[in-house]
C-alpha positions as a Python dict, from the first residue, in 0.01 Angstrom:
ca = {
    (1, 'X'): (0, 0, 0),
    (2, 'X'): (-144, -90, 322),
    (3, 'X'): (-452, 91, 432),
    (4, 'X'): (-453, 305, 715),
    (5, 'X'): (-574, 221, 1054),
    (6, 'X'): (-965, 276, 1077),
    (7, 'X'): (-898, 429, 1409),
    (8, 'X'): (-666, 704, 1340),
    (9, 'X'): (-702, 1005, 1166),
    (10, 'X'): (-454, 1222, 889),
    (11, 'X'): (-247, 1359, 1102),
    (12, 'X'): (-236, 1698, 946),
    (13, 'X'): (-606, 1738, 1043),
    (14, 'X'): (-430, 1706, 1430),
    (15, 'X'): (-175, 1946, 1294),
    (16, 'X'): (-424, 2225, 1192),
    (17, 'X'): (-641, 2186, 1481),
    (18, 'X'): (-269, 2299, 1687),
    (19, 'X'): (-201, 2555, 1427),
    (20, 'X'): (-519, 2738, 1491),
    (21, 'X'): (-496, 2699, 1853),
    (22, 'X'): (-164, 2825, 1877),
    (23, 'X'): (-252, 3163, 1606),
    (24, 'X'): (-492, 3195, 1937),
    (25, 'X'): (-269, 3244, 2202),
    (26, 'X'): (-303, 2846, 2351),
    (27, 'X'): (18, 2697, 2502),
    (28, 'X'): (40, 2416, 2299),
    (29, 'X'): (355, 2243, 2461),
    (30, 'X'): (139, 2214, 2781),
    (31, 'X'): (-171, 2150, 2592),
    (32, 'X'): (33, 1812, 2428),
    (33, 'X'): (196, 1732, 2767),
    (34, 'X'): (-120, 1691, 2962),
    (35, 'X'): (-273, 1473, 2683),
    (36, 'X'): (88, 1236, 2731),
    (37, 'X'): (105, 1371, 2308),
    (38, 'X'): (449, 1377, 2187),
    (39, 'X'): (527, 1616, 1925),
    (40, 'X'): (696, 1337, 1691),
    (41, 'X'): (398, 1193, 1660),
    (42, 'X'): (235, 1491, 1500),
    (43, 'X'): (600, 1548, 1262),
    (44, 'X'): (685, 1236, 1179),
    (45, 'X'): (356, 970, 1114),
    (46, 'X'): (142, 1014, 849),
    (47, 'X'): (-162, 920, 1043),
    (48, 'X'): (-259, 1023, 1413),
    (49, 'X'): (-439, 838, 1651),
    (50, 'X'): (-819, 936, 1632),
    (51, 'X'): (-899, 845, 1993),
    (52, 'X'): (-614, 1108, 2082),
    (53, 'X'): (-777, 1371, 1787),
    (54, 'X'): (-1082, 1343, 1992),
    (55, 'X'): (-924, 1424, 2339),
    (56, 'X'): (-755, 1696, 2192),
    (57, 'X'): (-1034, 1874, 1958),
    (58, 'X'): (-1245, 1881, 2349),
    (59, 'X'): (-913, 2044, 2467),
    (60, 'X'): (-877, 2276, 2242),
    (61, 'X'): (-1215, 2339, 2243),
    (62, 'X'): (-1213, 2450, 2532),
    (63, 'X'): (-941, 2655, 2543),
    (64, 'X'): (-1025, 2853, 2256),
    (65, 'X'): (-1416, 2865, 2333),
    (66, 'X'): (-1417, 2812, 1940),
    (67, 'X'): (-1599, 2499, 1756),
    (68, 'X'): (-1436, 2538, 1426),
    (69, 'X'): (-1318, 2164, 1403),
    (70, 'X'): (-992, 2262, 1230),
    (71, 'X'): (-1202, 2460, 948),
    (72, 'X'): (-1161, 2804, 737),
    (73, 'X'): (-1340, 3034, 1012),
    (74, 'X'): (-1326, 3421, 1078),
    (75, 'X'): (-1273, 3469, 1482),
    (76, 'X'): (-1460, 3228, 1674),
    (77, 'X'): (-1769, 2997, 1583),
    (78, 'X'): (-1927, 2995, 1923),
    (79, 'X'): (-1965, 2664, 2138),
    (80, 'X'): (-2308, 2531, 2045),
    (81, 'X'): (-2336, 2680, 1646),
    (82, 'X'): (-2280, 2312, 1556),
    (83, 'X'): (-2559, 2152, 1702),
    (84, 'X'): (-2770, 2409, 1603),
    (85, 'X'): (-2659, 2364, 1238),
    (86, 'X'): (-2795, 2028, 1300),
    (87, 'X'): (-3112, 2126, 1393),
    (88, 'X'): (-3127, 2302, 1117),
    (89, 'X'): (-3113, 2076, 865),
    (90, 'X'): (-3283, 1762, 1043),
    (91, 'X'): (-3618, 1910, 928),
    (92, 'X'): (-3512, 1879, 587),
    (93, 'X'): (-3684, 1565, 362),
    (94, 'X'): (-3384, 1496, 151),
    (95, 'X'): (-3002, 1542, 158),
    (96, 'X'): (-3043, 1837, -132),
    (97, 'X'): (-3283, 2034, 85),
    (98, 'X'): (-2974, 1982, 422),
    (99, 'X'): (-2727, 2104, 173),
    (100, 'X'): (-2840, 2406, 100),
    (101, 'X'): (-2972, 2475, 413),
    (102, 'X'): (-2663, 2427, 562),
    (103, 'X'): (-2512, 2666, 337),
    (104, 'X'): (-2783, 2902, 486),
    (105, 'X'): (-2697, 2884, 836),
    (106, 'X'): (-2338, 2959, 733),
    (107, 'X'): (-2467, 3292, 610),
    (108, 'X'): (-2582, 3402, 977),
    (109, 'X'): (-2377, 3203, 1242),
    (110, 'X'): (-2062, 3406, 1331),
    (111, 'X'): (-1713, 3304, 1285),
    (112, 'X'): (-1870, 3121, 948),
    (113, 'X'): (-1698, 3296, 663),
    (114, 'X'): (-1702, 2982, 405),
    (115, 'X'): (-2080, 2757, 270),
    (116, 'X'): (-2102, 2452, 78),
    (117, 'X'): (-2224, 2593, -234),
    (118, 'X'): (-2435, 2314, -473),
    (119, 'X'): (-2396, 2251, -816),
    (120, 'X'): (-2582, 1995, -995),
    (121, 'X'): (-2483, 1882, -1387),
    (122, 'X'): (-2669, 1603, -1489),
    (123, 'X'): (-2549, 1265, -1282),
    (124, 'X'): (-2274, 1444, -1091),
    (125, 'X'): (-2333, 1706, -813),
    (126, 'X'): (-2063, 1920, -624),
    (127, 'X'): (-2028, 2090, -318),
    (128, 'X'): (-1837, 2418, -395),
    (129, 'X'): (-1624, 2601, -126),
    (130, 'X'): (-1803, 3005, -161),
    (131, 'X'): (-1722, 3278, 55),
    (132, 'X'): (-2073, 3379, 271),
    (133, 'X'): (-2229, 3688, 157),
    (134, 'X'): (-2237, 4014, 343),
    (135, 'X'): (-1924, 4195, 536),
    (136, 'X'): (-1755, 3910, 711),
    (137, 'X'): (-1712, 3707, 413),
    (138, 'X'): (-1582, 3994, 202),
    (139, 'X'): (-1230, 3922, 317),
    (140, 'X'): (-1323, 3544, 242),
    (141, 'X'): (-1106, 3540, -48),
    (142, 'X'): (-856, 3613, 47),
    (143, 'X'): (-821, 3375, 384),
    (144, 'X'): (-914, 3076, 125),
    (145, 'X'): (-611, 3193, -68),
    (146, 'X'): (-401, 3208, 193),
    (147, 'X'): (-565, 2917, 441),
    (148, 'X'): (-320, 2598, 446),
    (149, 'X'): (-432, 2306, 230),
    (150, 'X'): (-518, 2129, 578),
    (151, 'X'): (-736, 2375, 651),
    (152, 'X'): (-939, 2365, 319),
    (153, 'X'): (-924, 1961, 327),
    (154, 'X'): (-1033, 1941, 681),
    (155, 'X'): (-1362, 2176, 598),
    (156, 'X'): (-1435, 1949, 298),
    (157, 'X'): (-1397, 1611, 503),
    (158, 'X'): (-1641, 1809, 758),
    (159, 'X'): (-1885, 1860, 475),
    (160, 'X'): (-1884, 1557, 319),
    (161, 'X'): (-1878, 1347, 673),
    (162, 'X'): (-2172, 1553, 786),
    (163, 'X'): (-2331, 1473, 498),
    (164, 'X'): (-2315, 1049, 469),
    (165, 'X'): (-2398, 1089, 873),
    (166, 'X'): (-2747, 1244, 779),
    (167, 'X'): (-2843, 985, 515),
    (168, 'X'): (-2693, 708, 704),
    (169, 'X'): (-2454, 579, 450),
    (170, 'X'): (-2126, 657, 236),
    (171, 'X'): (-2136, 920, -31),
    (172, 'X'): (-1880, 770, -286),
    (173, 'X'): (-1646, 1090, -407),
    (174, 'X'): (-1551, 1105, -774),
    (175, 'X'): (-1345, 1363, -731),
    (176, 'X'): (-1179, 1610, -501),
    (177, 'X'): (-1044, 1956, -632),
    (178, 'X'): (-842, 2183, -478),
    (179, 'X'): (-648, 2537, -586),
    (180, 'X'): (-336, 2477, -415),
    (181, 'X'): (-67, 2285, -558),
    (182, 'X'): (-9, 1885, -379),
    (183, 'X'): (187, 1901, -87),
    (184, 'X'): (453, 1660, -14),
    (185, 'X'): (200, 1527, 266),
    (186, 'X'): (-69, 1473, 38),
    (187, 'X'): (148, 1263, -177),
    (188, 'X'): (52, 906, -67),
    (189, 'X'): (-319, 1055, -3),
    (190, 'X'): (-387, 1103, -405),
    (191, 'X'): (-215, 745, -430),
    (192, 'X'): (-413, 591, -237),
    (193, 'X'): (-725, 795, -225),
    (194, 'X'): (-1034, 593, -400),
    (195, 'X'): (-1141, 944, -554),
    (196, 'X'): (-959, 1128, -805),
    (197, 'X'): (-766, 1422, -678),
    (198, 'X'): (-715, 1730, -890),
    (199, 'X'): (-468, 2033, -765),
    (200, 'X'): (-429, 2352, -922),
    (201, 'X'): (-805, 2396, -982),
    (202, 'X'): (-1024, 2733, -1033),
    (203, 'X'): (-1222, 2595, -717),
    (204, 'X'): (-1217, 2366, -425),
    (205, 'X'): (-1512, 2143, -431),
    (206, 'X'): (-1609, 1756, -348),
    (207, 'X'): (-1836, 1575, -664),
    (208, 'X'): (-2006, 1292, -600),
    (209, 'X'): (-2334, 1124, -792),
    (210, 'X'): (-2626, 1303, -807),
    (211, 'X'): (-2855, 1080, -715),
    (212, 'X'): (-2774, 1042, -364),
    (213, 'X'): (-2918, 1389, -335),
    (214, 'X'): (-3295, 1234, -344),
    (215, 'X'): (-3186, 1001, -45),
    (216, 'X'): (-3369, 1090, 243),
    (217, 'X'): (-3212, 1194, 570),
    (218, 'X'): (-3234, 919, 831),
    (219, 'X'): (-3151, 1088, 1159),
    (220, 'X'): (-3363, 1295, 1423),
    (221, 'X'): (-3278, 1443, 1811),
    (222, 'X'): (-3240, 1135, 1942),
    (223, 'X'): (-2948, 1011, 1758),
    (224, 'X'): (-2798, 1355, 1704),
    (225, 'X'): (-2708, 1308, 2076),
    (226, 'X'): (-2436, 1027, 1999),
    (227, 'X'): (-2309, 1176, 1706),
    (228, 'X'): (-2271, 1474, 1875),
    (229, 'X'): (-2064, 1297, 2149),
    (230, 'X'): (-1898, 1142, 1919),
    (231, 'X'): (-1846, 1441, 1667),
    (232, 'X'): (-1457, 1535, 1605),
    (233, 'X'): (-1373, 1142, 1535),
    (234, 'X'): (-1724, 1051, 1270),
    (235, 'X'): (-1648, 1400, 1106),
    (236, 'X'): (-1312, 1380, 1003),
    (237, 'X'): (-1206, 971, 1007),
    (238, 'X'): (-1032, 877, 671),
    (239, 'X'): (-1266, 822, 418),
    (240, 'X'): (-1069, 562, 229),
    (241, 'X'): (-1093, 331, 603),
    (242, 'X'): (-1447, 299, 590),
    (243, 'X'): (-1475, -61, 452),
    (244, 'X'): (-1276, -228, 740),
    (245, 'X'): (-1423, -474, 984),
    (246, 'X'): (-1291, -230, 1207),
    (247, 'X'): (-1477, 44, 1141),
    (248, 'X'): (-1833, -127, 1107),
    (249, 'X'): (-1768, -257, 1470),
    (250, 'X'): (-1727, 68, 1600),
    (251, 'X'): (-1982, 231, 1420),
    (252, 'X'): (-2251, -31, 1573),
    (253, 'X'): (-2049, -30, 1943),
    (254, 'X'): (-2076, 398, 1912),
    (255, 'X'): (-2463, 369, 1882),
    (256, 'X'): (-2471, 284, 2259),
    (257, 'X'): (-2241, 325, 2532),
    (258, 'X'): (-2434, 255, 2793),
    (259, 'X'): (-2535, -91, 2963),
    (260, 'X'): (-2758, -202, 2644),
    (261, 'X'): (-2363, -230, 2426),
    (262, 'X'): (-2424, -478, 2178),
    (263, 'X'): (-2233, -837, 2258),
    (264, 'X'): (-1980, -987, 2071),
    (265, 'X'): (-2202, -1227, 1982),
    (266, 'X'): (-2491, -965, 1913),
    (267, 'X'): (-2256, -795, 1651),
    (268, 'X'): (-2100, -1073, 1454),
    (269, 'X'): (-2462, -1149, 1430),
    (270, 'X'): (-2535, -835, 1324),
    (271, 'X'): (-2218, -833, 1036),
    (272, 'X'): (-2341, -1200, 954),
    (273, 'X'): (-2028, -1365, 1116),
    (274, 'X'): (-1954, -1626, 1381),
    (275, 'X'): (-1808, -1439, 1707),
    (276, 'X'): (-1506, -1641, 1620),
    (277, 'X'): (-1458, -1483, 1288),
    (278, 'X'): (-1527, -1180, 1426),
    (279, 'X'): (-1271, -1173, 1636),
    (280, 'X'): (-989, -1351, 1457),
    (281, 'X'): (-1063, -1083, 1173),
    (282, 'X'): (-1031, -793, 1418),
    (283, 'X'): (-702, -977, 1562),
    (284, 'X'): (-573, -965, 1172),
    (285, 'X'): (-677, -573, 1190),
    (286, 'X'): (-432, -557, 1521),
    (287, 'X'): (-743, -486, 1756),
    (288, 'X'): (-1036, -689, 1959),
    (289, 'X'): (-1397, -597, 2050),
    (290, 'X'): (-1311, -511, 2431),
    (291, 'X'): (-1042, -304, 2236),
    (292, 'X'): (-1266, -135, 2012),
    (293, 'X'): (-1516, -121, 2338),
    (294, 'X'): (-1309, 42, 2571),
    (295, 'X'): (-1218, 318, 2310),
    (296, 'X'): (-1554, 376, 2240),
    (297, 'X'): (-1694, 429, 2552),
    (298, 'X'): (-1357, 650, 2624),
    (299, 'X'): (-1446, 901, 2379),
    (300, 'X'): (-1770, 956, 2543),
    (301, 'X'): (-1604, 990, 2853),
    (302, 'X'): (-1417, 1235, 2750),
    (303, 'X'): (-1711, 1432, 2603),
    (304, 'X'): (-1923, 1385, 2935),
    (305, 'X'): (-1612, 1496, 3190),
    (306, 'X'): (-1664, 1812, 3002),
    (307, 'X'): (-1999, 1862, 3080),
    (308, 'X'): (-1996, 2039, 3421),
    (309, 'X'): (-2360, 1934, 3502),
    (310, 'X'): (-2278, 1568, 3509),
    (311, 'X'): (-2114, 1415, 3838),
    (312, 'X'): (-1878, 1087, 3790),
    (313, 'X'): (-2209, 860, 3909),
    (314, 'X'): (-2462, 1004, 3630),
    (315, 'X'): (-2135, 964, 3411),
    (316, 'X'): (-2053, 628, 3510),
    (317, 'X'): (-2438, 530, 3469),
    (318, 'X'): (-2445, 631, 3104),
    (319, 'X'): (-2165, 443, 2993),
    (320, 'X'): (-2289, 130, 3126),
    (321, 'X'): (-2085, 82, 3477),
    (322, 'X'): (-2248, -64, 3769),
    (323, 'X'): (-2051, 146, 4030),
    (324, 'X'): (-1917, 503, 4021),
    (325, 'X'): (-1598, 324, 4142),
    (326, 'X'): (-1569, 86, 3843),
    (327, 'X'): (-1586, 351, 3611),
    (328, 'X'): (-1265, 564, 3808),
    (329, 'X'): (-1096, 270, 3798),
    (330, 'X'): (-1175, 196, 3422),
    (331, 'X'): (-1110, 549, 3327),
    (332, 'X'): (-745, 568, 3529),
    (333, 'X'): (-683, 223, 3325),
    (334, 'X'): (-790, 409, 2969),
    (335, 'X'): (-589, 703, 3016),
    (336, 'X'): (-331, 693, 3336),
    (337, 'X'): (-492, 933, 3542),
    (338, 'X'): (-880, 977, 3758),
    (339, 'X'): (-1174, 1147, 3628),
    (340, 'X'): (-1117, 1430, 3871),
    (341, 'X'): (-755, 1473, 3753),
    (342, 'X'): (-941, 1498, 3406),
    (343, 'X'): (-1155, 1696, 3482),
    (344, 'X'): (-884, 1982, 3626),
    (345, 'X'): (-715, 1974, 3363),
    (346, 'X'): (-1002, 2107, 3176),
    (347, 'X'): (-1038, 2342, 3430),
    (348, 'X'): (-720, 2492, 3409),
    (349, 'X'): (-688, 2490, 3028),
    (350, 'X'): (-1030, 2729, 3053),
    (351, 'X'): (-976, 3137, 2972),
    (352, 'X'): (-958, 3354, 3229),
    (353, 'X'): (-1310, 3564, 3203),
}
């Protein structure tokens, strides 16, 4: 079975992100029409586009004033709780110390109803979906129960993306465990899926060896920024995609969007490659650097435009473009319409206060 593209996401993780928008009151058929999304894409394809996943999660952030990434939450996680989860645990020495702490912070941010509980036994370790302690996760239960499953799989990618980001590599799963019985959608996942799936379980939970528990976390402030930019695509992109040529270009091209991108040259040299390996292997993945480029430095377009304080020339300065102008014209290329056009459609899609 042929893997799935390294840029696109499951689309059911597109489909709950809708879901929860649309339990909220958000007009969904406009929401997909101004983002050019059509509705069979979301019915019919197995996997969604991530560049789109990330225009839409800003959307529909927006929209909802919510961060809750698709997750299990209890009314709405303010704008802002996720970066201050990350604060949170960047002070921590060792992935063990960020799990639990993160667990903490779930216990006092509101809209957080659902922590990564851990459970260590002997070489394996697992991260166990708990209700929070204290009134708003006394109803927990129940919304697990009755969450869908991609809801509860979403939260778990969160977790365990969130975690390999702080430590800098992949956490290999051994197994994923869920209560629910396996959808029809999930079918080809738990074929294909390098860790073991298990349905019908007593808990949902993610193992994976213990030992990367002792690995120390290798991020601070200063790269939180990017990944923070960057956030809806790293947290929830297939795990199963991660080996592709495809995805270790973008991951060293996501670093840096500005002026100082890496070459071609500078990252087949990087991967140990000639440039032209590099990019006749990227032509056999059905994508080139300027490709890979271009959607890079889209996605943190997307996340600047939404940044009020930030006019199109500070914009067009951090991603790397000479002239204000190049970057309207760039951007209009990318996605059919101008910055400012962008930029109202934010605008409109924002509650009324």
């Amino acid at each position: 079975m042929r893997s799935p593209d390294t840029t696109c996401v499951p689309t059911a993780y597109a489909r709950s992100l809708l879901q929860a928008a649309e339990e909220k009151g958000c007009d969904i058929d406009r929401l997909l029409n101004d983002l050019a999304i059509d509705r069979q894409e979301l019915e019919d394809a197995l996997y969604f586009s991530a560049v789109k996943y990330g225009q839409l999660y800003q959307q529909v952030m927006i929209v909802m004033q919510d961060e809750l990434f698709g997750m299990i939450s209890s009314g709405k996680v303010r704008l802002g709780s996720f970066r201050m989860l990350c604060y949170a645990v960047l002070s921590c020495n060792t992935l063990r110390q960020a799990i639990s702490r993160a667990a903490e912070f779930s216990e006092v941010a509101r809209g957080f109803i659902v922590r990564g509980e851990l459970q260590e036994d002997g070489d394996k370790a697992q991260v166990v979906m708990r209700r929070i302690n204290g009134p708003e996760g006394e109803g927990a239960a129940d919304l697990i129960a009755n969450s869908s499953p991609d809801k509860i799989r979403t939260t778990m990618a969160v977790w365990h993306r969130f975690n390999c980001w702080l430590i800098g590599q992949e956490i290999p799963l051994s197994a994923l465990c869920f209560t629910f019985n396996c959808p029809e959608e999930f079918q080809v996942l738990a074929e294909s899926y390098p860790a073991e799936l298990y349905f019908e379980q007593s808990e949902n939970l993610l193992e994976f060896p213990a030992e990367y528990l002792d690995y120390p976390l290798v991020q601070n402030r200063e790269t939180l920024f990017d990944f923070l930019r960057s956030g809806p695509y790293h947290l929830v992109i297939n795990d199963s995609a991660q080996r592709s040529l495809k995805a270790k270009v973008r991951a060293i091209l996501s670093k840096d969007v500005s002026d100082a991108m890496p070459s071609a040259e500078e990252v087949a040299s990087r991967l140990n490659l000639s440039v032209t390996t590099l990019r006749r292997k990227l032509q056999a993945e059905d994508t080139s650097y300027q490709k890979l480029k271009d959607e890079c430095r889209m996605e943190a377009a997307f996340h600047y435009l939404s940044c009020p304080d930030l006019n199109n020339a500070c914009i067009a300065e951090r991603l790397g473009f000479d002239e204000s102008s190049a970057f309207f014209r760039a951007f209009k290329k990318w996605t059919g319409v101008t910055p400012g056009d962008y930029r109202k459609q934010l605008a409109n899609h924002k509650p009324a206060k």
